[in-house]
mmCIF file of C-alpha atoms and ligand atoms in Angstrom:
data_model
loop_
_atom_site.group_PDB
_atom_site.id
_atom_site.type_symbol
_atom_site.label_atom_id
_atom_site.label_comp_id
_atom_site.label_asym_id
_atom_site.label_seq_id
_atom_site.Cartn_x
_atom_site.Cartn_y
_atom_site.Cartn_z
ATOM 1 C CA MET A 1 -19.939 -0.912 11.620
ATOM 2 C CA PRO A 2 -18.193 0.944 14.429
ATOM 3 C CA ARG A 3 -14.939 2.253 13.873
ATOM 4 C CA GLY A 4 -12.236 0.015 15.159
ATOM 5 C CA GLN A 5 -14.371 -3.073 15.123
ATOM 6 C CA PRO A 6 -13.089 -5.729 12.520
ATOM 7 C CA ASP A 7 -15.977 -6.608 10.001
ATOM 8 C CA VAL A 8 -15.601 -10.523 10.103
ATOM 9 C CA LEU A 9 -17.389 -11.153 6.551
ATOM 10 C CA HIS A 10 -15.668 -8.211 4.827
ATOM 11 C CA PRO A 11 -12.313 -7.477 6.395
ATOM 12 C CA LEU A 12 -10.372 -4.342 5.255
ATOM 13 C CA PRO A 13 -7.088 -4.925 3.638
ATOM 14 C CA VAL A 14 -5.267 -2.632 6.078
ATOM 15 C CA ARG A 15 -6.784 -1.937 9.478
ATOM 16 C CA ARG A 16 -3.866 -0.229 11.370
ATOM 17 C CA VAL A 17 -0.413 1.053 10.512
ATOM 18 C CA ARG A 18 2.290 0.868 13.166
ATOM 19 C CA MET A 19 6.108 0.947 13.457
ATOM 20 C CA ALA A 20 7.776 -2.430 13.056
ATOM 21 C CA SER A 21 9.153 -4.135 16.084
ATOM 22 C CA ASP A 22 12.675 -4.225 14.478
ATOM 23 C CA ALA A 23 12.440 -0.710 13.077
ATOM 24 C CA GLU A 24 15.174 1.811 14.115
ATOM 25 C CA PRO A 25 14.093 5.187 13.004
ATOM 26 C CA VAL A 26 16.629 8.123 13.393
ATOM 27 C CA ARG A 27 14.087 10.464 15.149
ATOM 28 C CA ASP A 28 15.583 13.808 14.234
ATOM 29 C CA THR A 29 16.366 13.058 10.429
ATOM 30 C CA TRP A 30 14.082 12.693 7.452
ATOM 31 C CA PRO A 31 11.639 11.117 7.187
ATOM 32 C CA ALA A 32 11.131 10.509 11.023
ATOM 33 C CA SER A 33 11.484 14.296 11.712
ATOM 34 C CA ILE A 34 8.245 14.994 9.761
ATOM 35 C CA PRO A 35 5.662 15.463 12.643
ATOM 36 C CA ALA A 36 2.974 13.359 10.787
ATOM 37 C CA VAL A 37 5.567 10.560 10.201
ATOM 38 C CA ARG A 38 6.559 10.699 13.904
ATOM 39 C CA GLN A 39 3.180 10.390 15.175
ATOM 40 C CA VAL A 40 2.604 7.188 13.223
ATOM 41 C CA LEU A 41 5.624 5.671 14.358
ATOM 42 C CA ASP A 42 4.823 6.681 17.885
ATOM 43 C CA ARG A 43 1.042 5.984 18.018
ATOM 44 C CA GLY A 44 0.306 3.941 14.869
ATOM 45 C CA LEU A 45 -2.810 4.940 12.593
ATOM 46 C CA ASP A 46 -5.904 3.229 12.065
ATOM 47 C CA LEU A 47 -7.254 2.993 8.556
ATOM 48 C CA GLY A 48 -11.086 3.000 7.853
ATOM 49 C CA LYS A 49 -12.877 2.363 4.612
ATOM 50 C CA LEU A 50 -11.985 5.624 3.209
ATOM 51 C CA THR A 51 -9.142 7.837 4.487
ATOM 52 C CA ILE A 52 -8.194 11.227 3.102
ATOM 53 C CA LEU A 53 -4.855 12.984 4.143
ATOM 54 C CA VAL A 54 -4.941 16.660 3.490
ATOM 55 C CA GLY A 55 -2.145 19.150 4.553
ATOM 56 C CA GLU A 56 0.036 21.946 3.320
ATOM 57 C CA ASN A 57 2.949 21.177 0.629
ATOM 58 C CA GLY A 58 5.653 19.400 2.554
ATOM 59 C CA SER A 59 3.396 18.168 5.391
ATOM 60 C CA GLY A 60 4.344 14.618 4.708
ATOM 61 C CA LYS A 61 1.336 13.369 2.673
ATOM 62 C CA SER A 62 3.461 11.700 -0.064
ATOM 63 C CA THR A 63 5.896 10.321 2.241
ATOM 64 C CA LEU A 64 3.254 8.565 4.232
ATOM 65 C CA ILE A 65 1.106 7.270 1.508
ATOM 66 C CA GLU A 66 3.938 6.056 -0.313
ATOM 67 C CA ALA A 67 5.265 4.071 2.574
ATOM 68 C CA ILE A 68 1.974 2.466 3.506
ATOM 69 C CA ALA A 69 1.447 1.510 -0.041
ATOM 70 C CA MET A 70 4.912 0.008 -0.562
ATOM 71 C CA ALA A 71 4.607 -1.614 2.937
ATOM 72 C CA TYR A 72 1.178 -3.423 1.319
ATOM 73 C CA GLY A 73 3.452 -4.342 -1.559
ATOM 74 C CA LEU A 74 2.745 -1.720 -4.043
ATOM 75 C CA PRO A 75 5.474 -0.117 -6.212
ATOM 76 C CA GLY A 76 6.671 3.320 -4.917
ATOM 77 C CA GLU A 77 5.864 4.868 -8.593
ATOM 78 C CA GLY A 78 2.627 3.469 -8.931
ATOM 79 C CA GLY A 79 1.127 0.166 -10.130
ATOM 80 C CA SER A 80 -0.475 -2.876 -8.861
ATOM 81 C CA THR A 81 0.653 -5.408 -6.166
ATOM 82 C CA GLY A 82 3.567 -7.268 -7.832
ATOM 83 C CA ALA A 83 4.127 -4.908 -10.822
ATOM 84 C CA MET A 84 7.715 -4.270 -11.371
ATOM 85 C CA HIS A 85 7.538 -1.118 -12.674
ATOM 86 C CA LYS A 86 10.409 1.263 -11.377
ATOM 87 C CA THR A 87 12.326 4.046 -13.150
ATOM 88 C CA TYR A 88 14.219 5.678 -10.118
ATOM 89 C CA ALA A 89 14.563 4.999 -6.520
ATOM 90 C CA SER A 90 13.636 8.295 -4.659
ATOM 91 C CA GLU A 91 11.377 6.563 -1.860
ATOM 92 C CA SER A 92 12.222 7.053 1.948
ATOM 93 C CA PRO A 93 12.995 4.049 4.000
ATOM 94 C CA LEU A 94 9.783 4.540 5.839
ATOM 95 C CA HIS A 95 7.935 1.533 4.382
ATOM 96 C CA ASP A 96 10.759 -0.742 5.925
ATOM 97 C CA TRP A 97 9.806 0.614 9.372
ATOM 98 C CA LEU A 98 6.091 0.068 9.078
ATOM 99 C CA THR A 99 4.134 -3.045 9.786
ATOM 100 C CA LEU A 100 0.656 -3.041 8.467
ATOM 101 C CA GLU A 101 -2.060 -5.119 10.403
ATOM 102 C CA ARG A 102 -4.206 -6.496 7.656
ATOM 103 C CA GLY A 103 -7.581 -7.854 7.935
ATOM 104 C CA ALA A 104 -7.636 -11.781 8.189
ATOM 105 C CA GLY A 105 -8.710 -13.156 4.523
ATOM 106 C CA ALA A 106 -9.104 -9.642 3.395
ATOM 107 C CA SER A 107 -8.045 -9.066 -0.536
ATOM 108 C CA LYS A 108 -4.330 -8.948 -1.146
ATOM 109 C CA TRP A 109 -5.019 -6.849 -4.601
ATOM 110 C CA GLY A 110 -4.292 -3.095 -4.657
ATOM 111 C CA TYR A 111 -3.360 -0.294 -6.928
ATOM 112 C CA PHE A 112 -1.584 2.810 -6.280
ATOM 113 C CA LEU A 113 -1.792 5.942 -8.562
ATOM 114 C CA ARG A 114 0.217 8.983 -8.036
ATOM 115 C CA ALA A 115 -0.202 12.162 -10.070
ATOM 116 C CA GLU A 116 3.767 12.789 -10.301
ATOM 117 C CA THR A 117 4.490 9.311 -11.892
ATOM 118 C CA THR A 118 1.594 8.526 -14.286
ATOM 119 C CA HIS A 119 3.337 9.244 -17.228
ATOM 120 C CA GLY A 120 6.108 6.604 -16.558
ATOM 121 C CA LEU A 121 3.262 4.135 -15.528
ATOM 122 C CA PHE A 122 1.228 4.480 -18.727
ATOM 123 C CA THR A 123 4.552 3.929 -20.727
ATOM 124 C CA TYR A 124 4.876 0.678 -18.612
ATOM 125 C CA LEU A 125 1.055 -0.018 -19.423
ATOM 126 C CA HIS A 126 1.796 0.608 -23.317
ATOM 127 C CA ASN A 127 4.263 -1.869 -23.093
ATOM 128 C CA ASN A 128 2.219 -4.224 -20.811
ATOM 129 C CA PRO A 129 -1.351 -3.502 -21.541
ATOM 130 C CA GLY A 130 -4.354 -4.924 -19.843
ATOM 131 C CA PRO A 131 -6.765 -6.804 -22.111
ATOM 132 C CA VAL A 132 -9.190 -3.737 -22.798
ATOM 133 C CA ASP A 133 -6.502 -0.910 -21.943
ATOM 134 C CA PRO A 134 -6.840 2.198 -24.106
ATOM 135 C CA GLU A 135 -3.580 3.938 -25.368
ATOM 136 C CA PHE A 136 -3.408 6.095 -22.297
ATOM 137 C CA HIS A 137 -0.618 8.316 -23.781
ATOM 138 C CA ALA A 138 -3.257 9.252 -26.455
ATOM 139 C CA LEU A 139 -5.747 10.865 -23.945
ATOM 140 C CA SER A 140 -5.330 14.017 -22.117
ATOM 141 C CA HIS A 141 -3.975 13.867 -18.467
ATOM 142 C CA GLY A 142 -7.496 14.196 -16.902
ATOM 143 C CA GLU A 143 -8.962 11.754 -19.692
ATOM 144 C CA SER A 144 -6.119 8.965 -19.030
ATOM 145 C CA PHE A 145 -6.730 9.212 -15.165
ATOM 146 C CA LEU A 146 -10.524 8.718 -15.440
ATOM 147 C CA ALA A 147 -9.980 5.901 -18.216
ATOM 148 C CA MET A 148 -7.787 4.110 -15.722
ATOM 149 C CA LEU A 149 -10.056 4.189 -12.959
ATOM 150 C CA GLY A 150 -12.689 2.782 -15.278
ATOM 151 C CA THR A 151 -10.607 -0.360 -15.744
ATOM 152 C CA ARG A 152 -11.120 -3.558 -14.008
ATOM 153 C CA ARG A 153 -8.112 -2.791 -11.799
ATOM 154 C CA PHE A 154 -10.218 -0.407 -9.854
ATOM 155 C CA ARG A 155 -13.374 -2.860 -9.439
ATOM 156 C CA GLY A 156 -13.993 -5.228 -6.503
ATOM 157 C CA ASP A 157 -12.112 -5.703 -3.289
ATOM 158 C CA GLY A 158 -8.567 -4.115 -2.691
ATOM 159 C CA PHE A 159 -6.630 -1.442 -1.163
ATOM 160 C CA PHE A 160 -6.398 1.637 -3.621
ATOM 161 C CA VAL A 161 -4.087 4.367 -2.777
ATOM 162 C CA MET A 162 -3.944 7.632 -4.681
ATOM 163 C CA ASP A 163 -1.507 10.428 -4.375
ATOM 164 C CA GLU A 164 -3.149 13.868 -5.482
ATOM 165 C CA PRO A 165 -5.328 12.212 -8.116
ATOM 166 C CA GLU A 166 -6.988 15.660 -8.922
ATOM 167 C CA ALA A 167 -3.930 16.811 -10.450
ATOM 168 C CA GLY A 168 -4.989 18.039 -14.074
ATOM 169 C CA LEU A 169 -8.541 17.534 -13.297
ATOM 170 C CA SER A 170 -11.177 20.225 -13.981
ATOM 171 C CA PHE A 171 -13.869 20.793 -11.401
ATOM 172 C CA SER A 172 -16.302 18.636 -12.911
ATOM 173 C CA ALA A 173 -13.871 15.603 -13.573
ATOM 174 C CA GLN A 174 -13.043 16.030 -9.964
ATOM 175 C CA LEU A 175 -16.748 15.851 -9.070
ATOM 176 C CA ALA A 176 -16.923 12.726 -11.279
ATOM 177 C CA LEU A 177 -13.908 11.224 -9.480
ATOM 178 C CA VAL A 178 -15.929 11.609 -6.133
ATOM 179 C CA GLY A 179 -18.742 9.401 -7.740
ATOM 180 C CA THR A 180 -16.111 6.932 -8.818
ATOM 181 C CA LEU A 181 -14.351 6.630 -5.675
ATOM 182 C CA LYS A 182 -17.661 6.553 -3.593
ATOM 183 C CA ALA A 183 -18.731 3.732 -6.041
ATOM 184 C CA LEU A 184 -15.484 2.012 -5.465
ATOM 185 C CA THR A 185 -15.850 1.962 -1.820
ATOM 186 C CA SER A 186 -19.170 0.247 -1.997
ATOM 187 C CA ASP A 187 -17.441 -2.911 -2.684
ATOM 188 C CA PRO A 188 -17.430 -4.655 0.842
ATOM 189 C CA GLY A 189 -13.745 -5.583 0.794
ATOM 190 C CA SER A 190 -12.329 -2.449 -0.950
ATOM 191 C CA GLN A 191 -10.420 0.480 1.021
ATOM 192 C CA VAL A 192 -9.163 3.657 -0.356
ATOM 193 C CA LEU A 193 -6.541 6.097 1.010
ATOM 194 C CA ILE A 194 -5.979 9.218 -0.829
ATOM 195 C CA ALA A 195 -3.671 12.492 -0.459
ATOM 196 C CA THR A 196 -5.223 15.413 -1.855
ATOM 197 C CA HIS A 197 -5.259 19.175 -1.813
ATOM 198 C CA SER A 198 -8.533 19.372 -3.189
ATOM 199 C CA PRO A 199 -11.689 20.488 -1.182
ATOM 200 C CA VAL A 200 -13.721 18.680 -3.858
ATOM 201 C CA LEU A 201 -12.340 15.158 -3.103
ATOM 202 C CA ALA A 202 -12.071 15.780 0.372
ATOM 203 C CA SER A 203 -15.857 16.071 0.446
ATOM 204 C CA ILE A 204 -16.449 12.350 -0.351
ATOM 205 C CA PRO A 205 -19.365 11.385 1.934
ATOM 206 C CA GLY A 206 -18.272 9.303 4.641
ATOM 207 C CA ALA A 207 -14.447 9.874 4.315
ATOM 208 C CA HIS A 208 -12.369 9.886 7.636
ATOM 209 C CA ILE A 209 -10.197 13.034 7.011
ATOM 210 C CA LEU A 210 -6.780 13.745 8.515
ATOM 211 C CA GLN A 211 -5.259 16.988 8.523
ATOM 212 C CA LEU A 212 -1.454 16.968 8.534
ATOM 213 C CA ASP A 213 0.436 19.683 9.807
ATOM 214 C CA GLU A 214 3.372 20.814 12.106
ATOM 215 C CA ASN A 215 1.869 19.054 15.177
ATOM 216 C CA GLY A 216 1.326 15.629 13.278
ATOM 217 C CA LEU A 217 -2.117 14.534 12.091
ATOM 218 C CA ARG A 218 -5.355 14.595 13.522
ATOM 219 C CA PRO A 219 -9.091 14.154 12.365
ATOM 220 C CA SER A 220 -10.740 16.942 11.081
ATOM 221 C CA ALA A 221 -14.342 17.970 9.794
ATOM 222 C CA TRP A 222 -14.715 19.097 6.046
ATOM 223 C CA ALA A 223 -15.694 22.534 6.832
ATOM 224 C CA GLU A 224 -12.953 23.061 9.171
ATOM 225 C CA LEU A 225 -9.974 21.902 6.864
ATOM 226 C CA GLU A 226 -7.719 25.158 6.184
ATOM 227 C CA SER A 227 -7.996 24.421 2.462
ATOM 228 C CA VAL A 228 -11.747 24.575 2.709
ATOM 229 C CA ILE A 229 -11.896 27.852 4.530
ATOM 230 C CA ASN A 230 -9.080 29.584 2.352
ATOM 231 C CA TYR A 231 -10.734 28.651 -0.809
ATOM 232 C CA THR A 232 -14.207 29.853 0.204
ATOM 233 C CA SER A 233 -12.916 33.072 1.716
ATOM 234 C CA PHE A 234 -10.543 33.484 -1.536
ATOM 235 C CA LEU A 235 -13.633 32.788 -3.947
ATOM 236 C CA LYS A 236 -15.686 35.576 -1.956
ATOM 237 C CA GLU A 237 -12.948 38.126 -2.200
ATOM 238 C CA PRO A 238 -9.895 37.279 -4.091
ATOM 239 C CA ARG A 239 -8.344 40.781 -3.624
ATOM 240 C CA ARG A 240 -8.042 40.370 -0.030
ATOM 241 C CA TYR A 241 -5.371 37.474 -0.840
ATOM 242 C CA LEU A 242 -3.891 38.796 -4.102
ATOM 243 C CA ARG A 243 -2.704 42.105 -2.308
ATOM 244 C CA HIS A 244 -0.245 40.206 -0.497
ATOM 245 C CA VAL A 245 1.529 38.708 -3.594
ATOM 246 C CA VAL A 246 0.947 41.413 -6.453
ATOM 247 C CA ASP A 247 1.618 44.652 -6.399
HETATM 248 N N1 LIG B 1 14.622 12.298 -0.360
HETATM 249 C C1 LIG B 1 14.209 13.319 0.654
HETATM 250 N N2 LIG B 1 15.402 13.689 1.445
HETATM 251 C C2 LIG B 1 15.006 14.276 2.486
HETATM 252 N N3 LIG B 1 13.848 15.093 2.683
HETATM 253 C C3 LIG B 1 12.865 14.730 1.598
HETATM 254 C C4 LIG B 1 13.058 13.710 0.548
HETATM 255 N N4 LIG B 1 11.993 13.707 -0.037
HETATM 256 C C5 LIG B 1 11.042 14.586 0.553
HETATM 257 N N5 LIG B 1 11.536 15.334 1.598
HETATM 258 C C6 LIG B 1 10.917 16.121 2.398
HETATM 259 O O1 LIG B 1 9.955 15.697 3.363
HETATM 260 C C7 LIG B 1 9.034 16.529 3.601
HETATM 261 C C8 LIG B 1 7.522 15.957 2.956
HETATM 262 O O2 LIG B 1 7.494 15.766 1.835
HETATM 263 P P1 LIG B 1 6.084 15.235 1.034
HETATM 264 O O3 LIG B 1 6.596 14.891 -0.551
HETATM 265 O O4 LIG B 1 5.812 13.992 2.008
HETATM 266 O O5 LIG B 1 5.011 16.403 1.249
HETATM 267 P P2 LIG B 1 3.692 16.462 0.788
HETATM 268 O O6 LIG B 1 2.782 16.777 1.842
HETATM 269 O O7 LIG B 1 3.391 15.357 -0.114
HETATM 270 O O8 LIG B 1 3.831 17.904 -0.048
HETATM 271 P P3 LIG B 1 2.920 18.156 -1.585
HETATM 272 O O9 LIG B 1 1.614 18.549 -1.027
HETATM 273 O O10 LIG B 1 4.029 19.182 -2.010
HETATM 274 O O11 LIG B 1 3.129 16.719 -2.365
HETATM 275 C C9 LIG B 1 9.277 17.983 2.792
HETATM 276 O O12 LIG B 1 9.710 18.754 3.475
HETATM 277 C C10 LIG B 1 10.342 17.296 1.857
HETATM 278 O O13 LIG B 1 11.366 18.458 1.298
#
């Protein structure tokens, strides 16, 4: 299906993100001051089947992904649509400034997983378990994350949002995650949005990669990502980098 044309039979949960008509963001203060956020407010953002946000620390990946997830109805700390899990309100007001253009008849289900709050989420699931949930706290970080993706929450149509899912995952676990995410997107009405620092995750075939930086956000080929170029070059010759940070 060409980008931008809605698939009438299998609509995506979120076709486009844009500023709400009644939003009044203060442009020079956070979060509207983040270039990528400002660009989304000014020009909107089309979301495809699988979108990956990549960028330096502080470039706005979490701010953007959290606001899109919350505008969809997902809890800012992670969980499913309709879950009430909340421990500390640290979210930006951005979700109130955004409107999502949803595919007509698309799934309303979704799940938000974020590395920094999985401990709290697993405590919530300990108290409110699904029918065949393992005791997530009894698994290692990587094991619990992959086990979570193996549950029914991540099957079928829906909007699946993940913030740095690679945290704590070994190389082979990240590779397994690539396979899991690719399989997840094979469901016709499923849609995935990820923020990551991992060149492994960013390599998922068919992903639309957006690089965030001081100029905003722009599409990028995997091989042209700064993280891919830096890791490739570091692994070839670590000393070229290390001499700048250690004596
Ligand atoms: N509550 C807040 N008040 C003011 N500024 C904030 C707040 N939370 C985050 N920021 C700033 O917003 C900017 C973007 O942060 P964000 O967490 O979205 O970046 P990121 O790209 O996800 O970074 P990382 O890769 O480190 O997770 C950062 O400069 C951060 O300091």
